[in-house]
Coordinates of C-alpha atoms in Angstrom, one line a residue:
M1 CA 126.2 160.0 255.0
T2 CA 124.6 162.3 257.5
G3 CA 121.1 163.7 257.3
Q4 CA 122.6 167.1 256.5
D5 CA 124.8 165.6 253.7
L6 CA 121.6 164.0 252.2
K7 CA 119.8 167.4 252.4
N8 CA 122.7 169.1 250.7
S9 CA 122.7 166.5 247.9
I10 CA 118.8 166.9 247.4
L11 CA 119.3 170.7 247.2
Q12 CA 122.2 170.5 244.8
L13 CA 120.4 168.1 242.5
A14 CA 117.4 170.6 242.6
I15 CA 119.4 173.7 241.6
Q16 CA 121.1 171.6 238.8
G17 CA 117.8 170.6 237.2
K18 CA 118.4 167.0 238.2
L19 CA 115.8 166.4 240.9
V20 CA 112.6 166.3 238.7
A21 CA 112.1 165.7 234.9
Q22 CA 112.0 168.8 232.6
D23 CA 108.8 169.4 230.6
A24 CA 109.2 170.7 227.0
N25 CA 105.8 172.4 227.4
D26 CA 106.9 174.6 230.3
E27 CA 107.3 178.2 229.6
P28 CA 111.1 179.0 229.6
A29 CA 112.5 180.8 232.6
S30 CA 113.8 183.6 230.2
V31 CA 110.1 184.6 229.6
L32 CA 109.5 184.6 233.3
L33 CA 112.6 186.7 233.7
E34 CA 111.3 189.3 231.2
R35 CA 108.1 189.6 233.1
I36 CA 110.0 190.2 236.3
K37 CA 112.2 192.9 234.6
A38 CA 109.0 194.6 233.3
E39 CA 107.5 194.5 236.8
K40 CA 110.7 196.0 238.3
K41 CA 110.8 198.8 235.8
K42 CA 107.2 199.7 236.5
L43 CA 107.8 199.9 240.2
I44 CA 110.8 202.1 239.7
E45 CA 108.8 204.3 237.4
E46 CA 106.0 204.5 240.1
K47 CA 108.7 205.2 242.7
K48 CA 107.7 202.4 244.8
I49 CA 111.3 201.0 244.7
K50 CA 114.6 202.8 244.1
K51 CA 116.7 202.3 240.9
E52 CA 119.6 200.3 241.9
K53 CA 123.1 200.0 240.5
T54 CA 123.3 198.0 237.2
L55 CA 124.4 194.4 238.0
A56 CA 127.4 193.1 236.2
K57 CA 126.5 190.6 233.3
I58 CA 127.2 187.0 234.2
T59 CA 130.2 185.6 232.4
E60 CA 130.6 181.9 231.4
N61 CA 133.6 181.6 233.9
E62 CA 131.2 182.4 236.8
K63 CA 128.6 179.7 236.0
P64 CA 129.6 176.8 238.3
F65 CA 127.8 174.0 236.3
E66 CA 125.6 173.5 233.3
I67 CA 121.8 174.0 233.6
P68 CA 118.8 172.8 231.4
D69 CA 118.2 174.7 228.2
S70 CA 114.8 176.1 229.6
W71 CA 116.6 177.6 232.7
V72 CA 118.5 180.7 233.0
W73 CA 121.3 182.1 235.3
V74 CA 120.5 185.3 237.1
R75 CA 121.9 187.5 239.9
L76 CA 119.7 187.6 243.0
G77 CA 119.1 191.4 242.5
E78 CA 117.4 190.8 239.2
I79 CA 114.6 188.8 240.6
V80 CA 114.1 190.3 244.2
S81 CA 114.3 193.7 246.0
F82 CA 116.2 194.0 249.2
I83 CA 114.8 195.5 252.4
G84 CA 117.4 196.1 255.1
G85 CA 116.4 196.1 258.8
Y86 CA 115.8 199.2 260.9
A87 CA 118.0 200.2 263.9
Y88 CA 115.3 200.1 266.5
K89 CA 116.5 201.6 269.8
S90 CA 116.2 199.5 272.9
Q91 CA 114.6 202.4 274.9
K92 CA 111.7 202.2 272.3
F93 CA 110.9 198.6 273.1
V94 CA 107.7 198.1 275.1
Q95 CA 106.5 195.2 277.3
D96 CA 103.0 194.5 276.0
S97 CA 102.5 194.5 272.3
T98 CA 101.5 192.5 269.3
Y99 CA 104.2 194.0 267.2
Q100 CA 107.4 191.9 267.5
V101 CA 110.9 193.0 266.2
L102 CA 113.0 190.1 264.7
R103 CA 116.5 190.1 265.6
L104 CA 119.4 187.8 264.7
G105 CA 118.7 185.3 267.3
N106 CA 115.0 185.0 266.1
V107 CA 115.7 183.7 262.7
K108 CA 117.1 180.3 261.7
N109 CA 116.8 178.1 258.7
D110 CA 113.0 177.5 258.0
T111 CA 112.0 178.5 261.5
L112 CA 111.4 181.6 263.6
R113 CA 112.4 181.4 267.2
L114 CA 109.9 184.1 268.4
S115 CA 110.3 183.1 272.2
V116 CA 114.1 183.8 272.2
N117 CA 114.7 187.1 273.9
P118 CA 111.6 188.7 272.3
V119 CA 111.2 192.4 272.0
F120 CA 108.3 194.5 270.9
I121 CA 107.4 198.0 269.7
S122 CA 104.2 200.2 270.2
K123 CA 101.6 200.5 267.6
D124 CA 102.6 204.0 266.8
L125 CA 106.2 203.0 266.1
A126 CA 105.0 200.1 264.0
I127 CA 103.0 202.5 261.8
L128 CA 106.1 204.7 261.5
T129 CA 108.2 201.9 260.4
E130 CA 105.8 200.0 258.3
K131 CA 108.3 199.5 255.4
Y132 CA 110.1 197.2 257.6
K133 CA 107.3 195.0 258.2
C134 CA 107.5 191.4 256.9
I135 CA 104.9 190.4 254.1
T136 CA 103.9 187.1 252.9
N137 CA 106.5 185.6 250.4
D138 CA 109.4 187.5 251.9
I139 CA 112.5 185.5 252.4
L140 CA 114.2 186.7 255.8
I141 CA 118.1 186.4 255.9
T142 CA 120.6 186.9 258.7
M143 CA 123.5 189.0 257.8
T144 CA 126.0 188.8 260.7
G145 CA 127.6 186.0 262.5
T146 CA 131.0 184.4 263.3
R147 CA 133.7 184.9 260.7
K148 CA 134.5 181.8 258.7
K149 CA 132.0 179.8 260.6
R150 CA 129.1 180.1 258.3
D151 CA 126.7 180.3 261.2
Y152 CA 124.5 182.9 259.6
F153 CA 122.8 183.7 256.3
Y154 CA 119.9 181.6 257.6
T155 CA 116.7 181.9 255.4
Y156 CA 113.0 181.8 256.3
K157 CA 110.1 182.1 254.1
V158 CA 107.4 184.4 255.6
S159 CA 103.8 182.9 255.6
E160 CA 100.5 184.3 256.2
K161 CA 100.5 183.3 259.8
D162 CA 103.5 185.5 260.5
C163 CA 101.7 188.6 261.4
N164 CA 103.1 192.0 262.8
L165 CA 106.8 191.2 262.5
F166 CA 109.4 193.8 261.9
I167 CA 113.0 193.4 261.0
N168 CA 115.8 194.7 263.0
Q169 CA 119.2 195.8 261.7
R170 CA 121.4 193.0 260.3
V171 CA 118.2 191.0 259.4
G172 CA 117.2 191.5 255.8
A173 CA 114.3 190.6 253.7
L174 CA 114.5 189.4 250.0
R175 CA 111.2 190.4 248.4
P176 CA 110.6 188.6 245.0
Y177 CA 109.0 190.5 242.4
K178 CA 105.3 189.8 241.4
G179 CA 104.7 186.5 239.9
L180 CA 107.7 184.7 241.5
P181 CA 107.0 182.6 244.5
S182 CA 109.7 182.5 247.1
D183 CA 109.7 178.7 247.8
Y184 CA 112.2 177.4 245.2
L185 CA 114.4 180.5 245.9
C186 CA 114.4 180.0 249.6
Y187 CA 115.6 176.3 249.0
S188 CA 118.2 177.3 246.5
L189 CA 119.7 179.9 249.0
K190 CA 120.4 176.9 251.2
S191 CA 122.4 174.8 248.5
E192 CA 126.0 174.4 248.9
T193 CA 126.9 176.0 245.5
V194 CA 124.9 179.1 246.4
L195 CA 126.4 179.3 249.9
L196 CA 130.0 179.1 248.5
D197 CA 129.0 182.1 246.4
V198 CA 127.4 184.0 249.3
F199 CA 130.3 183.6 251.7
Q200 CA 133.0 184.7 249.2
Y201 CA 131.8 188.1 250.0
E202 CA 132.0 188.0 253.8
T203 CA 133.8 190.8 255.5
G204 CA 134.3 191.8 259.1
T205 CA 136.7 191.6 262.0
A206 CA 138.6 188.6 263.4
N207 CA 135.6 187.2 265.0
Q208 CA 132.6 188.9 263.4
G209 CA 131.5 188.1 259.9
N210 CA 129.2 190.3 257.9
L211 CA 127.3 190.3 254.5
G212 CA 126.5 193.5 252.8
A213 CA 123.2 194.0 250.7
E214 CA 125.2 195.0 247.6
N215 CA 127.1 191.8 247.5
I216 CA 124.1 189.6 248.3
M217 CA 122.4 191.1 245.2
K218 CA 125.4 189.8 243.2
I219 CA 124.7 186.1 244.0
L220 CA 124.1 183.7 241.2
I221 CA 121.0 181.8 241.0
P222 CA 119.9 179.0 238.6
L223 CA 116.3 180.0 237.7
P224 CA 114.0 177.3 236.5
P225 CA 110.6 177.7 234.7
L226 CA 107.8 178.6 236.9
S227 CA 106.1 175.2 236.5
E228 CA 109.4 173.4 237.2
Q229 CA 110.0 175.4 240.4
K230 CA 106.7 174.1 241.7
R231 CA 107.6 170.5 240.7
I232 CA 110.9 171.0 242.5
V233 CA 109.5 172.4 245.6
A234 CA 106.9 169.5 245.8
K235 CA 109.6 166.9 245.4
I236 CA 111.8 168.5 248.1
E237 CA 108.8 168.8 250.4
E238 CA 108.1 165.1 249.8
L239 CA 111.7 164.0 250.5
M240 CA 112.6 166.3 253.5
P241 CA 110.4 164.4 256.1
L242 CA 112.0 161.2 255.0
V243 CA 115.4 162.8 255.3
D244 CA 114.5 164.0 258.9
E245 CA 113.5 160.4 259.7
Y246 CA 116.9 159.3 258.3
D247 CA 118.8 161.9 260.2
K248 CA 117.1 161.0 263.5
A249 CA 117.8 157.2 262.9
Q250 CA 121.4 158.1 262.0
K251 CA 122.0 160.1 265.1
E252 CA 120.5 157.4 267.3
L253 CA 122.8 154.9 265.5
D254 CA 125.8 157.2 265.9
A255 CA 125.0 157.6 269.7
L256 CA 124.7 153.8 270.0
N257 CA 128.1 153.2 268.2
S258 CA 129.7 155.9 270.4
A259 CA 128.5 154.3 273.5
M260 CA 129.1 150.8 272.5
P261 CA 132.8 150.5 273.3
E262 CA 132.3 151.8 276.7
Q263 CA 129.3 149.5 277.2
L264 CA 131.3 146.5 276.0
K265 CA 134.2 147.3 278.4
Q266 CA 131.6 147.7 281.3
S267 CA 130.1 144.2 280.3
I268 CA 133.6 142.6 280.3
L269 CA 134.4 144.1 283.7
Q270 CA 131.1 142.9 285.1
E271 CA 131.7 139.3 283.7
A272 CA 135.3 139.6 285.2
I273 CA 134.2 140.3 288.8
M274 CA 131.6 137.7 288.6
G275 CA 134.1 135.0 287.5
K276 CA 132.5 134.4 284.2
L277 CA 135.4 135.0 281.7
G278 CA 136.1 131.5 281.5
T279 CA 139.5 131.6 283.2
N280 CA 138.4 130.2 286.6
N281 CA 140.3 127.0 287.6
P282 CA 138.8 125.0 290.6
D283 CA 142.3 123.7 291.4
D284 CA 143.6 127.1 292.5
E285 CA 144.1 127.7 296.2
P286 CA 140.8 129.2 297.5
A287 CA 140.7 132.9 297.9
S288 CA 139.6 132.2 301.6
E289 CA 143.3 131.1 302.2
L290 CA 144.7 134.1 300.5
L291 CA 142.4 136.4 302.7
K292 CA 143.6 134.5 305.8
R293 CA 147.4 135.3 304.8
I294 CA 146.4 139.0 304.2
R295 CA 144.8 139.2 307.5
K296 CA 147.9 137.7 309.3
E297 CA 150.1 140.0 307.4
K298 CA 147.9 142.9 308.6
E299 CA 148.0 141.8 312.2
Q300 CA 151.8 141.6 312.1
L301 CA 152.0 145.2 310.7
I302 CA 149.7 146.4 313.6
K303 CA 151.9 144.4 316.1
D304 CA 155.0 146.1 314.6
K305 CA 153.2 149.4 315.0
K306 CA 153.6 150.1 311.2
I307 CA 149.9 150.6 310.8
K308 CA 147.1 151.3 313.2
K309 CA 144.5 148.9 314.4
E310 CA 141.0 149.8 312.9
K311 CA 137.5 149.0 314.0
P312 CA 136.3 145.6 312.9
L313 CA 134.3 145.7 309.7
P314 CA 130.8 144.3 309.7
E315 CA 130.3 140.9 308.3
I316 CA 128.8 140.7 304.8
T317 CA 125.2 139.5 304.9
E318 CA 123.4 137.4 302.4
D319 CA 121.3 140.5 301.5
E320 CA 124.4 142.4 300.5
I321 CA 125.7 139.8 298.1
P322 CA 124.5 141.0 294.6
F323 CA 125.5 137.9 292.6
E324 CA 127.0 134.5 292.9
I325 CA 130.7 134.0 292.4
P326 CA 132.7 130.7 291.9
D327 CA 133.2 128.4 294.9
N328 CA 136.9 129.2 295.3
W329 CA 136.1 132.9 295.4
V330 CA 135.3 134.9 298.5
W331 CA 133.3 138.0 299.3
C332 CA 135.2 140.6 301.4
R333 CA 135.3 144.3 302.0
W334 CA 138.0 146.7 300.6
G335 CA 139.0 147.4 304.2
D336 CA 139.9 143.6 304.7
L337 CA 142.4 144.0 301.8
S338 CA 143.9 147.3 302.5
F339 CA 146.6 148.2 305.1
S340 CA 145.8 151.8 305.2
I341 CA 143.1 154.1 303.8
Q342 CA 144.6 157.6 304.2
Y343 CA 143.5 161.2 303.2
G344 CA 146.0 163.3 301.4
Y345 CA 147.9 166.3 302.5
N346 CA 146.2 169.7 302.6
A347 CA 148.6 172.2 301.1
S348 CA 148.7 175.0 298.3
A349 CA 150.9 174.5 295.2
Q350 CA 154.1 176.6 295.4
Q351 CA 156.8 177.0 292.8
N352 CA 159.5 176.9 295.5
G353 CA 157.9 173.9 297.5
D354 CA 159.7 171.0 299.2
I355 CA 158.1 168.1 297.2
R356 CA 155.8 167.3 294.3
M357 CA 152.1 167.1 295.0
V358 CA 149.9 164.9 292.7
R359 CA 146.5 166.2 292.1
I360 CA 143.6 164.5 290.3
S361 CA 143.9 167.1 287.4
D362 CA 147.5 165.9 286.8
I363 CA 146.1 162.3 285.9
Q364 CA 145.0 162.0 282.3
N365 CA 144.3 158.7 280.5
N366 CA 145.6 156.7 283.5
E367 CA 148.9 158.4 283.4
V368 CA 150.4 161.1 285.6
L369 CA 151.5 164.1 283.7
W370 CA 154.6 164.5 285.8
D371 CA 155.7 167.8 284.1
S372 CA 152.5 169.5 285.3
V373 CA 152.7 168.2 288.9
P374 CA 153.3 171.2 291.2
Y375 CA 155.4 171.5 294.4
C376 CA 154.1 172.2 297.9
K377 CA 155.5 173.0 301.4
I378 CA 155.5 170.2 303.9
K379 CA 157.3 169.5 307.2
A380 CA 160.2 167.1 306.8
E381 CA 158.9 164.9 309.5
E382 CA 155.5 164.5 307.6
I383 CA 156.7 163.6 304.3
E384 CA 157.2 159.9 305.0
G385 CA 153.5 159.5 305.9
Y386 CA 152.3 160.8 302.6
L387 CA 155.0 159.5 300.2
L388 CA 153.4 157.7 297.2
K389 CA 154.7 154.2 296.2
P390 CA 154.2 152.0 293.3
N391 CA 150.9 150.1 293.4
D392 CA 149.3 152.7 295.6
I393 CA 145.7 153.4 294.5
L394 CA 144.4 157.0 294.6
F395 CA 140.7 157.7 294.9
A396 CA 139.1 161.1 294.4
R397 CA 136.8 161.7 297.3
T398 CA 135.1 165.0 296.3
G399 CA 133.9 167.2 293.4
G400 CA 133.0 166.3 290.0
T401 CA 135.7 163.6 289.8
V402 CA 134.5 161.7 293.0
G403 CA 135.2 158.1 292.7
K404 CA 137.8 158.4 289.9
S405 CA 140.7 156.1 290.8
F406 CA 144.3 155.8 289.7
L407 CA 146.8 153.0 290.1
V408 CA 150.2 154.3 290.8
K409 CA 152.6 152.2 288.5
K410 CA 155.8 154.3 289.0
V411 CA 157.0 157.3 291.0
P412 CA 159.9 159.0 289.1
Y413 CA 160.1 161.8 291.8
P414 CA 159.5 161.8 295.6
S415 CA 155.8 162.8 295.6
I416 CA 152.9 163.1 297.9
Y417 CA 149.2 163.6 297.1
A418 CA 146.6 166.3 297.5
G419 CA 144.1 166.5 300.2
Y420 CA 141.0 165.7 298.3
L421 CA 142.6 162.2 297.3
I422 CA 142.5 159.2 299.4
R423 CA 145.5 156.8 299.2
T424 CA 144.8 153.0 299.8
R425 CA 147.7 150.7 300.2
Y426 CA 147.3 146.9 300.4
S427 CA 149.0 143.4 300.5
N428 CA 151.6 142.5 298.0
N429 CA 149.6 139.2 297.8
L430 CA 147.1 140.9 295.5
V431 CA 147.2 141.9 291.9
P432 CA 147.0 145.6 291.8
Q433 CA 145.3 145.8 288.4
Y434 CA 142.6 143.5 289.4
L435 CA 141.7 146.0 292.1
K436 CA 141.9 148.8 289.8
Y437 CA 139.5 147.0 287.3
F438 CA 137.0 146.4 290.2
M439 CA 137.2 150.2 290.8
E440 CA 136.0 150.7 287.2
S441 CA 133.2 148.1 287.4
R442 CA 129.4 148.7 287.7
L443 CA 129.5 147.2 291.2
Y444 CA 131.9 149.7 292.4
W445 CA 130.1 152.7 291.1
E446 CA 126.8 151.4 292.5
Q447 CA 128.2 151.2 295.9
L448 CA 129.9 154.5 295.6
R449 CA 126.6 156.3 294.8
E450 CA 125.0 154.5 297.8
G451 CA 127.9 156.0 300.1
T452 CA 128.2 159.5 298.4
I453 CA 127.0 162.4 300.5
A454 CA 124.7 164.5 298.3
T455 CA 125.9 168.0 299.0
A456 CA 126.5 171.0 296.8
Q457 CA 129.7 169.2 296.0
P458 CA 129.3 165.4 296.0
N459 CA 131.9 163.8 298.3
C460 CA 132.7 160.3 299.6
N461 CA 134.9 159.1 302.5
G462 CA 137.4 156.4 303.6
K463 CA 134.6 154.6 305.5
T464 CA 132.6 154.2 302.3
L465 CA 135.6 152.9 300.5
G466 CA 136.5 150.5 303.3
N467 CA 133.1 149.0 303.5
M468 CA 132.8 148.3 299.8
R469 CA 132.1 144.7 299.0
I470 CA 134.5 143.2 296.5
P471 CA 134.5 139.6 295.0
L472 CA 138.1 138.2 295.6
P473 CA 139.4 135.5 293.2
P474 CA 142.3 133.3 294.0
L475 CA 145.8 134.9 293.3
A476 CA 146.4 133.0 290.1
E477 CA 142.9 133.8 288.9
Q478 CA 143.4 137.5 289.5
H479 CA 146.4 137.2 287.1
R480 CA 144.3 135.4 284.5
I481 CA 141.5 137.9 284.7
V482 CA 143.8 140.9 284.2
S483 CA 145.3 139.2 281.2
K484 CA 141.9 138.3 279.7
I485 CA 140.7 141.9 280.2
E486 CA 143.7 143.3 278.6
N487 CA 143.3 141.2 275.6
L488 CA 139.7 141.9 275.2
F489 CA 140.1 145.7 275.6
A490 CA 142.8 145.6 273.0
C491 CA 140.2 144.1 270.5
I492 CA 137.7 146.9 271.5
E493 CA 140.2 149.8 271.1
P494 CA 140.0 149.9 267.2
L495 CA 136.3 150.0 267.6
A496 CA 136.5 152.9 269.7
K497 CA 138.7 154.9 267.4
D498 CA 136.3 154.3 264.5
V499 CA 133.4 155.9 266.3
K500 CA 135.2 159.1 267.3

């Protein structure tokens, strides 16, 4: 149950007479209602308020639930008068004044946001429009919002501290008749049953919803005896701070639960690249031998002029090693393992292009959405140099996705890759998925941040990627690590679905 659910339950119990005990000595609400009717009649006779249309009698079918015998069902118009807002013209607003006009954005449930786009009027205009000035015990309501979103009919009780406030059009004021405090009424207008009644009268366009004064006055309110109203309000005000604490704790717990699957995955990846998943076998051929074979393979490719010779990478110093790894592992740089780190092809997408061009936006949930991959124009003699092959790893080098990586598992169509991507291709003596998991680890992202150029649009380059330090396990261990990670991630997946 959320904090809002709990608030709704408390308010629902309140308007049903189930939040506090009834007292047989309380004056019945029917007597209170008669006094209000007498007060209303007097104000009409004195021409202080206008006589309104007679409200329809409440039928038994309209009553949504039973209420205590000492209570009475009323229509809102029986116990309050309605003051609609004034259409203040923007050219009449002034810069420096103590008279503020309340617009829709200034009124929320139980709060006034006076600093939100404040507008003011002169003293002279305030005097002329005095009937639209809020007075203590008024209940402010907002009457316009988004259709079917219920993002309006916010209610706020005006207190003595709310001075010199005037209501603009589409903000209304409900003014209880003498002898009726507004506290209980303000809470009841937030209850789910009353809100259902309110929004059945919503009108408006496809996007804008409106509530009219006449329909608002039809709303049903369960009215308790005056003494019980005070007890209900006191109990609500006692409970609401506790509900707010619960709501805060619940949101913190939800945030923790939401983050937990990803944090668990990060912990698993960290343990994996540190050799702490319990899969290490000291009898495996050391990774140093694997690295020697990769270097020989690379030297042969250079000799055969299939790849270019690159500048030697700096040795990894003791200060650069962030943690210890098993004895048969070895620290190396990404550039030691890769045969090429190549930037993508710069071209614009074209419907009548020569070949598909994979962009980072075409990659979702570690899959290429091939149907969305556009075509581009490229010279025939250049295609071979940019063609994607299975087990290539793509790396986003700029923009909001900088650092995002993708392991190409299959290429159903001849395809190249966009210019803001880097393709890295490496020895077949490596397990591609282990490299991909490294590129999701904390160590990878930490090194990436160190090498990212902080410009208006963050970007990284092939040099940063090539210099990255990576803990390399023996080949057999790479396979075991990948299998173990996949099994653990499969266990986490249901937890991730539960917190969505």
